[in-house]
Amino acid sequence: MKKIDSFKHFNKKNSVNEYSQMYKKLTFDVKYPANVKREEIFVNLLKKHKPKKIVDAGCGAGMPLIDIKKRGFDIIGYDKAANMVSEAHKNLKRSRLSSDLIFADDFENPKKIKNNSVDCILGMGAFYYSKNVNKTLLNQRKKLRKNGRLIFSLRNRLFDIATLNNYSKIFLDELYEVKSLKKNWKKKYNILTKNFSDRKKFKFKNIDEKGVNNHVPHNPITLPGEMAKLGLKVEGIYFYHFHALPPLFENFDKLYYRKISWKIENPLDWRGFFLASTFVVDCKKI
Ligand SMILES: C[S@@+](CC[C@H](N)C(=O)[O-])C[C@H]1O[C@@H](n2cnc3c(N)ncnc32)[C@H](O)[C@@H]1O
């Protein structure tokens, strides 16, 4: 499948509306409210660190930014999708805030933010849409002052183990180096994994299946080492978007599935390593 640049996907009218609406009311019928939980984690980290100047990179329709601004923080933001920026301007106006707070820029190489000028950069569901995530993180790091913070969300690669579907098959094939097994063992192994569910038959499509270009998920166990190479110290990992059972079950009764999943959301629960599809990383510039 040919993949499209994520900002083009997010520039579409239905995406813009979705990102304007999803934070307004906690509902489980249209979509699992994972982004509401994500915002809660970001707000708690901001309360803890109390940064002065904050930039929200890839701020979308601006709803989390507006909420953070209303809590008294000094925050500006930008997005590459023109329609997201104009929707964000409407949302700012509705909240009687200046439209100067949100503008167009590119988080892969931001032009409108000065180097060494920011205390904290937020990337909510943003940086894994880059062509090169590490390059984006290095360019974001340049914008931070000494000891500045880069707080961003990533997709969790270990979740693949618990999904018991095509993703698990790919993950386990790599883990056990199935390609290099002798023929009859490969056959025995394939019998074991053949009943994993097939996502093609699912009603609910994820971002990969919608054809949006994005980076392969990250492994939260190896992440501190990877970030240290980029001059970033991981000071915390917080899990969100828990799945109470493998995703196949969402097709049987979406409301029940989403409610039991919401009940087990706990950013610091060790089960997040396997049951949460995403996590927030709190990094310090070193
Ligand atoms: C999943 S949405 C998240 C929006 C917002 N952060 C939120 O949490 O509501 C991802 C956003 O990143 C934006 N985006 C994608 N690539 C970008 C880039 N290179 N520079 C800036 N924004 C980008 C998209 O247009 C979209 O608005």
CSV table of C-alpha atoms and ligand atoms in Angstrom, one decimal:
chain,number,residue,atom,x,y,z
A,1,MET,CA,0.0,0.0,0.0
A,2,LYS,CA,1.3,3.5,-0.9
A,3,LYS,CA,1.7,5.5,2.3
A,4,ILE,CA,0.8,9.2,2.4
A,5,ASP,CA,2.6,11.9,4.5
A,6,SER,CA,0.9,12.2,7.8
A,7,PHE,CA,0.3,15.9,7.7
A,8,LYS,CA,-1.7,15.4,4.4
A,9,HIS,CA,-3.8,12.8,6.2
A,10,PHE,CA,-4.3,15.1,9.2
A,11,ASN,CA,-5.1,18.0,6.8
A,12,LYS,CA,-8.3,16.3,5.7
A,13,LYS,CA,-11.6,17.7,7.0
A,14,ASN,CA,-12.7,14.7,9.0
A,15,SER,CA,-9.3,14.6,10.8
A,16,VAL,CA,-9.5,18.3,11.6
A,17,ASN,CA,-13.0,17.9,13.0
A,18,GLU,CA,-12.0,14.8,14.9
A,19,TYR,CA,-9.1,16.6,16.7
A,20,SER,CA,-11.4,19.6,17.5
A,21,GLN,CA,-14.1,17.4,19.1
A,22,MET,CA,-12.3,14.5,20.8
A,23,TYR,CA,-11.2,16.5,23.9
A,24,LYS,CA,-14.6,18.1,24.6
A,25,LYS,CA,-16.5,15.2,26.2
A,26,LEU,CA,-15.4,11.8,27.5
A,27,THR,CA,-17.2,9.4,25.1
A,28,PHE,CA,-16.5,5.8,24.2
A,29,ASP,CA,-18.8,5.3,21.2
A,30,VAL,CA,-16.9,7.0,18.4
A,31,LYS,CA,-13.4,6.3,19.4
A,32,TYR,CA,-11.4,5.1,22.5
A,33,PRO,CA,-10.5,8.4,24.4
A,34,ALA,CA,-6.8,7.6,24.5
A,35,ASN,CA,-5.8,11.2,23.7
A,36,VAL,CA,-7.7,12.5,26.7
A,37,LYS,CA,-5.6,10.1,28.9
A,38,ARG,CA,-2.4,11.3,27.0
A,39,GLU,CA,-3.2,14.9,27.7
A,40,GLU,CA,-3.7,14.1,31.4
A,41,ILE,CA,-0.2,12.6,31.6
A,42,PHE,CA,1.3,15.6,29.9
A,43,VAL,CA,-0.5,18.1,32.2
A,44,ASN,CA,0.7,16.2,35.3
A,45,LEU,CA,4.3,16.3,34.0
A,46,LEU,CA,4.0,20.1,33.4
A,47,LYS,CA,2.6,20.6,36.9
A,48,LYS,CA,5.6,18.6,38.2
A,49,HIS,CA,8.3,20.4,36.2
A,50,LYS,CA,6.8,23.9,36.0
A,51,PRO,CA,8.6,24.9,32.8
A,52,LYS,CA,8.5,28.5,31.8
A,53,LYS,CA,8.4,28.6,27.9
A,54,ILE,CA,6.6,25.7,26.3
A,55,VAL,CA,6.3,24.7,22.6
A,56,ASP,CA,3.6,22.2,21.4
A,57,ALA,CA,5.1,20.6,18.3
A,58,GLY,CA,2.4,19.2,15.9
A,59,CYS,CA,-0.3,20.8,18.0
A,60,GLY,CA,-3.2,19.8,15.7
A,61,ALA,CA,-6.4,21.7,16.3
A,62,GLY,CA,-4.9,23.2,19.4
A,63,MET,CA,-7.3,21.7,22.0
A,64,PRO,CA,-4.6,20.4,24.5
A,65,LEU,CA,-2.6,23.6,24.0
A,66,ILE,CA,-5.6,25.8,24.9
A,67,ASP,CA,-6.3,23.7,28.0
A,68,ILE,CA,-2.6,24.0,29.1
A,69,LYS,CA,-2.7,27.8,28.4
A,70,LYS,CA,-5.8,28.1,30.5
A,71,ARG,CA,-4.0,26.4,33.4
A,72,GLY,CA,-1.6,29.3,33.4
A,73,PHE,CA,1.4,28.0,31.4
A,74,ASP,CA,3.2,30.0,28.8
A,75,ILE,CA,2.7,27.9,25.7
A,76,ILE,CA,2.8,28.4,21.9
A,77,GLY,CA,2.5,25.7,19.2
A,78,TYR,CA,2.7,24.9,15.5
A,79,ASP,CA,1.5,22.3,12.9
A,80,LYS,CA,2.4,21.5,9.3
A,81,ALA,CA,-1.2,20.9,8.2
A,82,ALA,CA,-2.7,24.2,7.0
A,83,ASN,CA,-6.3,23.2,7.9
A,84,MET,CA,-5.3,22.1,11.4
A,85,VAL,CA,-3.7,25.6,11.9
A,86,SER,CA,-6.8,27.4,10.7
A,87,GLU,CA,-9.1,25.2,12.9
A,88,ALA,CA,-6.7,25.9,15.8
A,89,HIS,CA,-7.2,29.7,15.2
A,90,LYS,CA,-11.0,29.2,15.4
A,91,ASN,CA,-10.6,27.3,18.6
A,92,LEU,CA,-8.3,30.0,20.1
A,93,LYS,CA,-10.8,32.7,19.1
A,94,ARG,CA,-13.6,30.7,20.8
A,95,SER,CA,-11.5,30.7,24.0
A,96,ARG,CA,-10.7,34.4,23.6
A,97,LEU,CA,-7.0,33.7,23.1
A,98,SER,CA,-4.7,35.3,20.5
A,99,SER,CA,-4.3,33.5,17.2
A,100,ASP,CA,-0.5,34.3,17.4
A,101,LEU,CA,-0.2,31.4,19.8
A,102,ILE,CA,-0.4,28.8,16.9
A,103,PHE,CA,1.3,29.0,13.5
A,104,ALA,CA,2.6,26.8,10.7
A,105,ASP,CA,6.0,25.1,11.0
A,106,ASP,CA,7.6,21.7,10.5
A,107,PHE,CA,8.7,19.6,13.5
A,108,GLU,CA,11.3,17.8,11.5
A,109,ASN,CA,13.1,21.1,11.1
A,110,PRO,CA,11.4,24.0,12.9
A,111,LYS,CA,12.3,27.4,11.4
A,112,LYS,CA,10.3,29.7,13.6
A,113,ILE,CA,11.7,28.6,17.0
A,114,LYS,CA,15.2,29.9,18.0
A,115,ASN,CA,17.9,27.5,19.1
A,116,ASN,CA,18.4,27.3,23.0
A,117,SER,CA,15.2,29.3,23.6
A,118,VAL,CA,12.7,26.9,25.0
A,119,ASP,CA,12.3,25.2,28.5
A,120,CYS,CA,10.0,22.4,27.4
A,121,ILE,CA,8.8,20.9,24.0
A,122,LEU,CA,5.7,18.7,23.8
A,123,GLY,CA,5.1,16.1,21.1
A,124,MET,CA,1.6,14.6,21.6
A,125,GLY,CA,1.1,11.9,19.0
A,126,ALA,CA,3.6,13.8,16.8
A,127,PHE,CA,7.2,12.8,16.3
A,128,TYR,CA,6.7,9.2,15.1
A,129,TYR,CA,5.1,10.7,12.0
A,130,SER,CA,8.6,12.1,10.9
A,131,LYS,CA,10.5,10.7,8.0
A,132,ASN,CA,13.5,10.3,10.4
A,133,VAL,CA,12.5,10.3,14.1
A,134,ASN,CA,16.0,10.6,15.5
A,135,LYS,CA,16.8,13.6,13.3
A,136,THR,CA,13.6,15.2,14.4
A,137,LEU,CA,14.5,14.6,18.1
A,138,LEU,CA,18.0,16.1,17.5
A,139,ASN,CA,16.5,19.2,15.8
A,140,GLN,CA,14.0,19.5,18.7
A,141,ARG,CA,16.8,19.2,21.3
A,142,LYS,CA,18.6,22.1,19.7
A,143,LYS,CA,15.7,24.4,20.5
A,144,LEU,CA,15.9,23.5,24.2
A,145,ARG,CA,17.8,25.6,26.8
A,146,LYS,CA,20.2,23.8,29.2
A,147,ASN,CA,18.3,21.1,31.2
A,148,GLY,CA,15.2,21.7,29.0
A,149,ARG,CA,12.6,18.9,28.7
A,150,LEU,CA,11.4,17.0,25.6
A,151,ILE,CA,8.2,15.2,26.5
A,152,PHE,CA,6.7,13.1,23.7
A,153,SER,CA,4.6,10.1,23.0
A,154,LEU,CA,5.7,7.0,21.0
A,155,ARG,CA,4.0,3.7,19.9
A,156,ASN,CA,4.9,0.7,22.0
A,157,ARG,CA,6.6,-2.2,20.2
A,158,LEU,CA,6.1,-4.6,23.1
A,159,PHE,CA,2.3,-4.3,22.7
A,160,ASP,CA,2.8,-6.5,19.6
A,161,ILE,CA,3.3,-9.5,21.9
A,162,ALA,CA,-0.1,-9.1,23.7
A,163,THR,CA,-2.2,-8.4,20.6
A,164,LEU,CA,-2.2,-12.1,19.4
A,165,ASN,CA,-2.6,-11.0,15.8
A,166,ASN,CA,-0.5,-10.3,12.7
A,167,TYR,CA,1.7,-7.9,14.7
A,168,SER,CA,2.5,-10.7,17.2
A,169,LYS,CA,3.4,-13.1,14.4
A,170,ILE,CA,5.9,-10.6,13.0
A,171,PHE,CA,7.3,-9.8,16.5
A,172,LEU,CA,7.7,-13.4,17.5
A,173,ASP,CA,9.2,-14.4,14.1
A,174,GLU,CA,11.9,-11.9,14.7
A,175,LEU,CA,12.4,-12.7,18.4
A,176,TYR,CA,12.8,-16.5,17.7
A,177,GLU,CA,14.7,-15.9,14.5
A,178,VAL,CA,12.2,-18.2,12.8
A,179,LYS,CA,13.7,-17.5,9.3
A,180,SER,CA,16.9,-19.4,10.3
A,181,LEU,CA,15.1,-22.5,11.8
A,182,LYS,CA,15.3,-25.9,10.1
A,183,LYS,CA,12.3,-26.7,7.9
A,184,ASN,CA,10.3,-29.1,10.1
A,185,TRP,CA,10.8,-26.9,13.2
A,186,LYS,CA,9.6,-23.9,11.2
A,187,LYS,CA,6.5,-25.9,10.3
A,188,LYS,CA,5.8,-26.9,14.0
A,189,TYR,CA,6.3,-23.2,15.0
A,190,ASN,CA,3.8,-22.0,12.3
A,191,ILE,CA,1.2,-24.5,13.6
A,192,LEU,CA,1.5,-22.8,17.0
A,193,THR,CA,1.0,-19.3,15.7
A,194,LYS,CA,-1.6,-20.0,12.9
A,195,ASN,CA,-4.6,-19.1,15.0
A,196,PHE,CA,-3.5,-15.6,15.7
A,197,SER,CA,-6.3,-13.2,14.6
A,198,ASP,CA,-6.1,-11.5,11.2
A,199,ARG,CA,-6.4,-7.7,11.4
A,200,LYS,CA,-7.6,-7.5,7.8
A,201,LYS,CA,-11.0,-8.8,9.1
A,202,PHE,CA,-11.3,-6.2,11.9
A,203,LYS,CA,-13.8,-3.3,11.7
A,204,PHE,CA,-11.4,-0.9,13.4
A,205,LYS,CA,-8.4,0.3,11.4
A,206,ASN,CA,-5.3,1.6,12.9
A,207,ILE,CA,-2.9,4.3,11.5
A,208,ASP,CA,-0.8,1.7,9.5
A,209,GLU,CA,-3.9,0.3,7.9
A,210,LYS,CA,-5.2,3.7,6.9
A,211,GLY,CA,-2.0,4.1,4.9
A,212,VAL,CA,-0.4,6.9,6.9
A,213,ASN,CA,3.3,7.1,6.9
A,214,ASN,CA,4.8,6.6,10.4
A,215,HIS,CA,7.8,5.2,12.2
A,216,VAL,CA,7.9,1.6,13.5
A,217,PRO,CA,7.0,1.4,17.2
A,218,HIS,CA,9.7,1.9,19.9
A,219,ASN,CA,10.8,-0.6,22.5
A,220,PRO,CA,10.4,1.0,26.0
A,221,ILE,CA,13.1,-1.3,27.4
A,222,THR,CA,15.9,-0.2,25.1
A,223,LEU,CA,14.7,3.4,24.8
A,224,PRO,CA,16.9,5.0,27.5
A,225,GLY,CA,20.0,3.8,25.7
A,226,GLU,CA,18.7,5.0,22.3
A,227,MET,CA,17.8,8.4,23.7
A,228,ALA,CA,21.2,8.8,25.5
A,229,LYS,CA,22.9,8.6,22.1
A,230,LEU,CA,20.8,11.7,21.1
A,231,GLY,CA,21.8,13.6,24.2
A,232,LEU,CA,18.5,13.0,26.0
A,233,LYS,CA,18.1,11.4,29.4
A,234,VAL,CA,14.9,9.4,29.9
A,235,GLU,CA,13.6,10.3,33.3
A,236,GLY,CA,10.2,8.6,33.1
A,237,ILE,CA,8.0,6.4,30.9
A,238,TYR,CA,4.2,6.6,31.3
A,239,PHE,CA,1.9,4.1,29.5
A,240,TYR,CA,-1.6,4.9,28.1
A,241,HIS,CA,-4.2,3.4,25.7
A,242,PHE,CA,-4.4,0.1,27.6
A,243,HIS,CA,-6.2,-2.9,26.0
A,244,ALA,CA,-8.0,-5.1,28.6
A,245,LEU,CA,-7.9,-8.0,26.0
A,246,PRO,CA,-6.4,-8.5,22.6
A,247,PRO,CA,-7.9,-5.9,20.1
A,248,LEU,CA,-10.0,-8.6,18.3
A,249,PHE,CA,-12.4,-8.4,21.2
A,250,GLU,CA,-13.2,-4.7,20.4
A,251,ASN,CA,-15.1,-6.0,17.3
A,252,PHE,CA,-17.5,-8.1,19.5
A,253,ASP,CA,-18.7,-5.2,21.8
A,254,LYS,CA,-16.8,-2.0,21.4
A,255,LEU,CA,-18.4,-0.1,24.4
A,256,TYR,CA,-17.8,-2.9,26.9
A,257,TYR,CA,-14.2,-3.4,25.5
A,258,ARG,CA,-13.4,0.3,25.8
A,259,LYS,CA,-14.9,0.7,29.3
A,260,ILE,CA,-13.0,-2.2,30.8
A,261,SER,CA,-9.8,-0.9,29.1
A,262,TRP,CA,-10.4,2.6,30.5
A,263,LYS,CA,-10.7,1.1,34.0
A,264,ILE,CA,-7.2,-0.4,33.9
A,265,GLU,CA,-5.5,2.8,32.6
A,266,ASN,CA,-2.6,3.4,34.9
A,267,PRO,CA,0.5,5.1,33.5
A,268,LEU,CA,2.9,3.4,36.0
A,269,ASP,CA,1.4,-0.2,36.0
A,270,TRP,CA,4.1,-2.7,34.7
A,271,ARG,CA,1.4,-4.3,32.6
A,272,GLY,CA,1.6,-1.2,30.4
A,273,PHE,CA,4.8,-2.6,28.8
A,274,PHE,CA,2.5,-5.2,27.1
A,275,LEU,CA,-1.1,-3.9,27.3
A,276,ALA,CA,-0.6,-0.3,26.3
A,277,SER,CA,-0.2,0.6,22.7
A,278,THR,CA,1.5,3.9,23.4
A,279,PHE,CA,3.6,5.7,26.1
A,280,VAL,CA,4.9,9.1,27.0
A,281,VAL,CA,8.6,9.7,27.5
A,282,ASP,CA,9.9,12.4,29.8
A,283,CYS,CA,13.4,13.4,28.7
A,284,LYS,CA,15.9,16.0,29.9
A,285,LYS,CA,18.5,17.6,27.6
A,286,ILE,CA,22.0,16.4,28.7
B,1,LIG,C1,-2.1,12.7,15.9
B,1,LIG,S1,-2.2,14.4,15.5
B,1,LIG,C2,-1.9,15.1,17.1
B,1,LIG,C3,-2.4,16.5,17.3
B,1,LIG,C4,-2.2,17.1,18.7
B,1,LIG,N1,-0.9,17.1,19.1
B,1,LIG,C5,-3.2,16.5,19.6
B,1,LIG,O1,-2.6,15.7,20.5
B,1,LIG,O2,-4.4,16.7,19.6
B,1,LIG,C6,-0.6,14.7,14.7
B,1,LIG,C7,-0.4,16.1,14.2
B,1,LIG,O3,1.0,16.2,13.7
B,1,LIG,C8,0.9,17.1,12.6
B,1,LIG,N2,2.2,16.9,11.8
B,1,LIG,C9,2.5,15.8,11.0
B,1,LIG,N3,3.7,16.0,10.5
B,1,LIG,C10,4.2,17.2,10.9
B,1,LIG,C11,5.4,17.9,10.7
B,1,LIG,N4,6.4,17.5,10.0
B,1,LIG,N5,5.5,19.1,11.3
B,1,LIG,C12,4.5,19.6,12.1
B,1,LIG,N6,3.3,19.0,12.3
B,1,LIG,C13,3.2,17.8,11.7
B,1,LIG,C14,-0.3,16.7,11.9
B,1,LIG,O4,-0.7,17.6,10.9
B,1,LIG,C15,-1.3,16.5,13.1
B,1,LIG,O5,-2.0,17.7,13.4
